[in-house]
Short mmCIF file of C-alpha atoms in Angstrom, two decimals:
data_model
loop_
_atom_site.label_atom_id
_atom_site.label_comp_id
_atom_site.label_asym_id
_atom_site.label_seq_id
_atom_site.Cartn_x
_atom_site.Cartn_y
_atom_site.Cartn_z
CA MET A 1 -10.41 20.02 -1.85
CA TYR A 2 -8.34 17.00 -2.91
CA ILE A 3 -11.31 15.60 -4.87
CA LYS A 4 -13.20 18.85 -5.41
CA GLN A 5 -10.29 20.47 -7.24
CA LEU A 6 -11.04 18.30 -10.28
CA LEU A 7 -14.40 20.02 -10.77
CA GLN A 8 -12.53 23.15 -11.79
CA SER A 9 -10.91 21.31 -14.70
CA LYS A 10 -14.32 20.09 -15.94
CA PRO A 11 -13.47 16.36 -16.07
CA LYS A 12 -14.53 14.36 -19.10
CA SER A 13 -16.92 11.41 -18.94
CA LEU A 14 -16.69 9.52 -15.67
CA LEU A 15 -16.74 6.34 -17.75
CA LEU A 16 -13.05 6.99 -18.39
CA TYR A 17 -12.43 6.09 -14.74
CA LEU A 18 -13.70 2.54 -15.22
CA PRO A 19 -11.23 0.69 -17.51
CA ILE A 20 -8.12 0.76 -15.28
CA PRO A 21 -9.78 -0.23 -11.98
CA LEU A 22 -11.89 -2.89 -13.71
CA ALA A 23 -8.88 -4.33 -15.53
CA PHE A 24 -6.77 -4.39 -12.35
CA LEU A 25 -9.48 -5.87 -10.19
CA GLY A 26 -10.40 -8.31 -12.95
CA LEU A 27 -6.84 -9.62 -12.95
CA MET A 28 -6.95 -9.94 -9.15
CA VAL A 29 -10.22 -11.89 -9.28
CA LEU A 30 -8.96 -14.09 -12.11
CA ASN A 31 -5.77 -14.81 -10.20
CA TYR A 32 -7.77 -15.73 -7.09
CA LEU A 33 -10.17 -17.98 -9.01
CA VAL A 34 -7.36 -19.79 -10.81
CA ILE A 35 -5.61 -20.45 -7.49
CA LYS A 36 -8.80 -21.76 -5.88
CA LEU A 37 -10.22 -23.75 -8.81
CA LEU A 38 -6.91 -25.39 -9.68
CA LYS A 39 -6.04 -25.76 -5.98
CA LEU A 40 -2.61 -24.24 -6.53
CA ASP A 41 -0.15 -24.04 -3.66
CA VAL A 42 1.07 -20.44 -4.09
CA ASN A 43 3.72 -20.86 -1.44
CA GLN A 44 5.16 -23.90 -3.19
CA ILE A 45 5.09 -22.13 -6.55
CA ILE A 46 7.08 -19.24 -5.08
CA LYS A 47 9.60 -21.66 -3.56
CA SER A 48 10.03 -23.47 -6.89
CA GLU A 49 10.60 -20.21 -8.77
CA ILE A 50 13.15 -19.06 -6.19
CA ALA A 51 14.98 -22.39 -6.40
CA GLU A 52 15.10 -22.08 -10.21
CA LYS A 53 15.79 -18.37 -10.67
CA GLY A 54 17.03 -17.02 -7.37
CA VAL A 55 15.45 -14.70 -4.82
CA ASN A 56 16.35 -11.43 -6.54
CA GLU A 57 15.14 -12.40 -10.00
CA VAL A 58 11.78 -13.53 -8.62
CA PHE A 59 11.57 -10.32 -6.58
CA VAL A 60 12.20 -8.18 -9.67
CA GLU A 61 9.68 -10.16 -11.73
CA ASN A 62 7.04 -9.62 -9.05
CA MET A 63 7.73 -5.87 -8.99
CA LEU A 64 7.78 -5.22 -12.75
CA PRO A 65 3.98 -5.32 -13.28
CA PHE A 66 3.63 -2.50 -10.76
CA VAL A 67 6.29 -0.45 -12.56
CA VAL A 68 4.39 -0.88 -15.84
CA GLY A 69 1.14 -0.17 -14.00
CA ILE A 70 2.17 3.20 -12.58
CA LEU A 71 3.60 4.35 -15.92
CA PHE A 72 0.39 3.34 -17.71
CA LEU A 73 -1.76 5.03 -15.05
CA PHE A 74 0.18 8.29 -15.34
CA LEU A 75 -0.11 8.27 -19.16
CA TRP A 76 -3.84 7.48 -18.93
CA VAL A 77 -4.43 10.37 -16.51
CA LYS A 78 -2.32 12.81 -18.51
CA TYR A 79 -3.58 12.09 -22.02
CA LEU A 80 -7.10 10.67 -21.52
CA HIS A 81 -8.23 12.77 -18.55
CA LYS A 82 -6.06 15.76 -19.40
CA GLN A 83 -5.24 15.87 -15.68
CA THR A 84 -1.87 16.72 -14.16
CA ILE A 85 -0.04 14.19 -12.00
CA LEU A 86 0.17 16.94 -9.37
CA SER A 87 -3.62 17.12 -9.09
CA LEU A 88 -3.71 13.32 -8.79
CA THR A 89 -1.21 13.55 -5.95
CA THR A 90 -2.26 16.56 -3.88
CA SER A 91 -4.37 19.69 -3.70
CA ARG A 92 -1.28 21.73 -2.83
CA LYS A 93 0.56 23.87 -5.38
CA LYS A 94 3.43 21.38 -5.33
CA VAL A 95 4.12 17.99 -3.81
CA ASP A 96 5.15 18.36 -0.17
CA TRP A 97 8.14 16.04 0.04
CA SER A 98 8.63 16.85 3.72
CA ARG A 99 5.29 15.14 4.41
CA ILE A 100 6.38 12.04 2.48
CA PHE A 101 9.69 11.85 4.34
CA PHE A 102 8.10 12.49 7.75
CA SER A 103 5.54 9.72 7.26
CA PHE A 104 8.20 7.39 5.85
CA SER A 105 10.57 8.07 8.76
CA LEU A 106 7.88 7.75 11.42
CA TRP A 107 6.64 4.36 10.21
CA SER A 108 10.18 3.12 9.50
CA LEU A 109 11.19 3.84 13.10
CA PHE A 110 8.09 2.10 14.42
CA THR A 111 8.65 -0.93 12.17
CA ILE A 112 12.31 -1.24 13.12
CA GLY A 113 11.56 -0.74 16.81
CA SER A 114 8.73 -3.28 16.91
CA THR A 115 10.79 -5.84 14.96
CA VAL A 116 13.74 -5.48 17.34
CA ALA A 117 11.38 -5.81 20.30
CA MET A 118 9.79 -8.97 18.89
CA TYR A 119 13.26 -10.39 18.21
CA TYR A 120 14.38 -9.94 21.83
CA LEU A 121 11.04 -11.10 23.27
CA ASN A 122 10.88 -14.21 21.07
CA PRO A 123 14.40 -14.92 19.72
CA GLY A 124 13.43 -18.51 18.94
CA ASN A 125 11.03 -17.25 16.27
CA PHE A 126 13.80 -15.60 14.26
CA GLN A 127 16.82 -16.80 12.36
CA LEU A 128 19.64 -14.47 11.36
CA ASN A 129 19.54 -14.40 7.56
CA PHE A 130 22.03 -11.61 6.89
CA LYS A 131 24.53 -12.04 4.06
CA ALA A 132 26.31 -8.83 3.15
CA VAL A 133 26.43 -9.01 -0.66
CA PRO A 134 22.90 -10.39 -1.26
CA PHE A 135 21.53 -7.88 1.26
CA LEU A 136 23.24 -4.93 -0.44
CA ILE A 137 21.85 -6.06 -3.78
CA LEU A 138 18.41 -6.26 -2.17
CA VAL A 139 18.80 -2.73 -0.76
CA VAL A 140 19.49 -1.34 -4.24
CA LEU A 141 16.69 -3.28 -5.96
CA ALA A 142 14.11 -2.72 -3.24
CA SER A 143 14.90 0.98 -2.85
CA VAL A 144 14.00 1.51 -6.50
CA LEU A 145 11.22 -1.01 -7.08
CA VAL A 146 9.27 -1.12 -3.81
CA PRO A 147 8.40 2.63 -3.79
CA LEU A 148 7.15 2.22 -7.37
CA GLN A 149 5.02 -0.74 -6.31
CA THR A 150 3.53 1.04 -3.30
CA SER A 151 3.08 4.27 -5.25
CA PHE A 152 1.11 2.44 -7.92
CA GLU A 153 -1.26 1.07 -5.29
CA GLU A 154 -1.62 4.49 -3.67
CA TYR A 155 -2.19 6.32 -6.95
CA LEU A 156 -4.71 3.68 -8.00
CA PHE A 157 -6.72 3.45 -4.76
CA ARG A 158 -6.20 6.69 -2.79
CA GLY A 159 -5.72 8.76 -5.94
CA TYR A 160 -7.44 7.66 -9.11
CA MET A 161 -10.28 5.57 -7.68
CA MET A 162 -10.96 7.86 -4.72
CA GLN A 163 -11.20 10.88 -7.01
CA GLY A 164 -13.28 9.04 -9.61
CA ILE A 165 -15.77 7.57 -7.13
CA GLY A 166 -15.91 10.89 -5.30
CA LEU A 167 -16.78 12.76 -8.49
CA ALA A 168 -19.40 10.16 -9.40
CA THR A 169 -21.14 10.09 -6.01
CA ARG A 170 -20.34 13.64 -4.79
CA LYS A 171 -19.70 12.06 -1.38
CA LYS A 172 -16.46 11.57 0.54
CA LEU A 173 -17.41 8.62 2.73
CA VAL A 174 -18.38 6.47 -0.26
CA PRO A 175 -14.94 6.49 -1.96
CA LEU A 176 -13.24 6.17 1.43
CA LEU A 177 -15.11 2.95 2.26
CA ILE A 178 -15.10 1.45 -1.23
CA THR A 179 -11.38 1.97 -1.83
CA SER A 180 -10.55 0.66 1.66
CA PHE A 181 -12.46 -2.58 1.15
CA MET A 182 -11.13 -3.04 -2.38
CA PHE A 183 -7.57 -2.44 -1.17
CA GLY A 184 -8.02 -5.08 1.49
CA LEU A 185 -9.63 -7.62 -0.81
CA MET A 186 -6.82 -7.09 -3.33
CA HIS A 187 -4.59 -9.04 -0.93
CA ILE A 188 -6.93 -12.02 -0.61
CA ALA A 189 -4.78 -14.20 -2.88
CA ASN A 190 -1.62 -13.50 -0.86
CA PRO A 191 0.02 -16.56 0.78
CA GLU A 192 -0.37 -14.84 4.17
CA VAL A 193 -4.16 -15.05 3.90
CA GLU A 194 -4.02 -18.77 3.15
CA LYS A 195 -1.66 -19.39 6.08
CA MET A 196 -3.22 -17.07 8.68
CA GLY A 197 -6.85 -17.12 7.63
CA ASN A 198 -9.26 -14.39 6.55
CA ILE A 199 -8.83 -12.56 9.85
CA ILE A 200 -5.73 -10.91 8.40
CA LEU A 201 -8.03 -9.08 5.99
CA ILE A 202 -8.94 -6.91 8.99
CA TYR A 203 -5.38 -5.61 8.86
CA TYR A 204 -5.43 -5.04 5.10
CA ILE A 205 -8.83 -3.31 5.07
CA GLY A 206 -7.92 -1.35 8.20
CA THR A 207 -4.71 -0.20 6.54
CA GLY A 208 -6.68 0.91 3.49
CA LEU A 209 -9.08 2.84 5.72
CA PHE A 210 -6.20 4.50 7.57
CA LEU A 211 -4.50 5.53 4.32
CA GLY A 212 -7.79 6.86 2.96
CA ILE A 213 -8.42 8.92 6.10
CA ILE A 214 -5.01 10.57 6.07
CA THR A 215 -5.40 11.32 2.35
CA LEU A 216 -8.74 13.07 2.84
CA MET A 217 -7.77 14.83 6.05
CA ASP A 218 -4.46 16.07 4.66
CA GLU A 219 -5.92 16.98 1.23
CA GLY A 220 -3.26 14.95 -0.54
CA MET A 221 -1.53 11.60 -0.84
CA GLU A 222 1.90 12.54 0.52
CA LEU A 223 1.48 10.96 3.96
CA ALA A 224 -0.01 7.80 2.45
CA LEU A 225 2.82 7.52 -0.08
CA GLY A 226 5.45 7.78 2.65
CA PHE A 227 3.74 5.33 5.01
CA HIS A 228 3.13 2.66 2.36
CA ALA A 229 6.69 2.87 1.02
CA ALA A 230 8.12 2.51 4.52
CA ASN A 231 5.81 -0.39 5.36
CA ASN A 232 6.84 -2.50 2.37
CA LEU A 233 10.45 -1.41 1.97
CA VAL A 234 11.57 -1.67 5.59
CA GLY A 235 9.56 -4.89 5.95
CA ALA A 236 11.29 -6.41 2.91
CA LEU A 237 14.73 -5.48 4.25
CA LEU A 238 14.15 -6.59 7.84
CA VAL A 239 12.19 -9.84 7.87
CA THR A 240 11.25 -12.53 5.40
CA SER A 241 9.60 -15.93 5.81
CA ASP A 242 8.97 -19.05 3.79
CA TRP A 243 5.23 -18.30 3.60
CA SER A 244 5.07 -14.59 2.76
CA ALA A 245 4.41 -12.87 -0.57
CA PHE A 246 7.74 -11.00 -0.22
CA GLN A 247 10.62 -13.46 0.11
CA THR A 248 13.93 -11.63 0.17
CA ASP A 249 17.55 -11.73 1.35
CA SER A 250 16.51 -9.79 4.44
CA ILE A 251 18.32 -9.48 7.76
CA PHE A 252 16.06 -11.91 9.61
CA LYS A 253 13.86 -14.86 8.70
CA ASP A 254 10.68 -15.49 10.67
CA THR A 255 10.67 -19.20 11.46
CA SER A 256 7.53 -19.22 13.61
CA LEU A 257 4.33 -20.95 12.54
CA PRO A 258 2.05 -18.48 10.72
CA SER A 259 -0.79 -17.29 12.92
CA ALA A 260 -2.94 -14.18 13.21
CA GLY A 261 -3.60 -12.76 16.64
CA ILE A 262 -3.04 -9.52 18.50
CA ASP A 263 -0.37 -8.51 15.96
CA VAL A 264 -3.14 -8.19 13.35
CA LEU A 265 -5.52 -6.17 15.53
CA LEU A 266 -2.97 -3.99 17.36
CA PRO A 267 -2.01 -1.78 14.37
CA VAL A 268 -5.62 -1.25 13.27
CA PHE A 269 -7.13 -0.40 16.65
CA ILE A 270 -4.18 1.08 18.56
CA VAL A 271 -1.26 2.12 16.35
CA PHE A 272 -3.17 3.69 13.44
CA PRO A 273 -5.33 5.86 15.74
CA LEU A 274 -2.11 6.99 17.46
CA LEU A 275 -0.62 7.92 14.08
CA LEU A 276 -3.79 9.84 13.20
CA PHE A 277 -3.36 11.79 16.43
CA ILE A 278 0.30 12.57 15.64
CA PHE A 279 -0.48 13.67 12.08
CA SER A 280 -3.45 15.75 13.19
CA LYS A 281 -1.37 17.63 15.73
CA LYS A 282 1.58 18.17 13.40
CA TYR A 283 -0.52 19.37 10.46
CA ASP A 284 -3.34 21.07 12.41
CA TRP A 285 -6.16 18.97 11.01
CA SER A 286 -9.67 20.16 11.79
CA ASN A 287 -13.23 19.78 10.52
CA TRP A 288 -13.01 15.98 10.49
CA LYS A 289 -16.71 15.45 9.80
CA GLU A 290 -16.77 17.59 6.67
CA LYS A 291 -13.52 16.16 5.29
CA LEU A 292 -14.50 12.51 5.82
CA VAL A 293 -18.28 12.36 5.35
CA GLY A 294 -19.13 15.69 3.71
CA THR A 295 -20.38 16.28 0.19
CA ILE A 296 -18.33 17.39 -2.82
#
């Protein structure tokens, strides 16, 4: 129903779905090629900018393109597609904020709990980074900007692209797989990939797949919006490192050598299936085959 509902509004040419994804992905590819061809050290560039401008200014600069992006996407959908933002968000009659807050709270608790556990199991890998005033400034900035950043990615991948590809192919599995892989590959230029290796793409693609599944099963983006906001916001407030894309005045700094191991595979193969089980029980999901691989 989340994708099918658009058939009732008789969508205009599907070609209108191409410019925004192509422009966004084109910028991602160009960014990646420039980094590789010019052999740029992204981590060093980030450090230099922070030394010159400060952590918060660099953080805000990194978030602003996403703020512009979500505003542009909403205007494009409203005036070019003549589609409501509600129909881009959910198949329900109104946005279910309780779903957003439940998903946000659930993943926030897991993130906080797992971080505290890792801190006590490996205290030598963490350095206390807490400074009251910079942290409070971060809380204000991140609470506004990070949800806009994550919402842009959700509306682009799980909303706009999933609906567009679904309408073009009349299949549900096709947009689920395509948007999941594209979401994962979007992160390929992140410093984490350079430091940990391509194996971390399993986590990014797996996260995209998880978010796509809960969007299709729940007939709306609310759960995905809450999860993604919690993942980035709580992560930015809790832990930073000298080699991550998000470098903030967080509570802790991860001083361990970057490596990808069980921590990359555990969420994808253990935690995300557990979350699917919790969501399915709470919201009485059924008919999985039709919702994930059926026709439109």
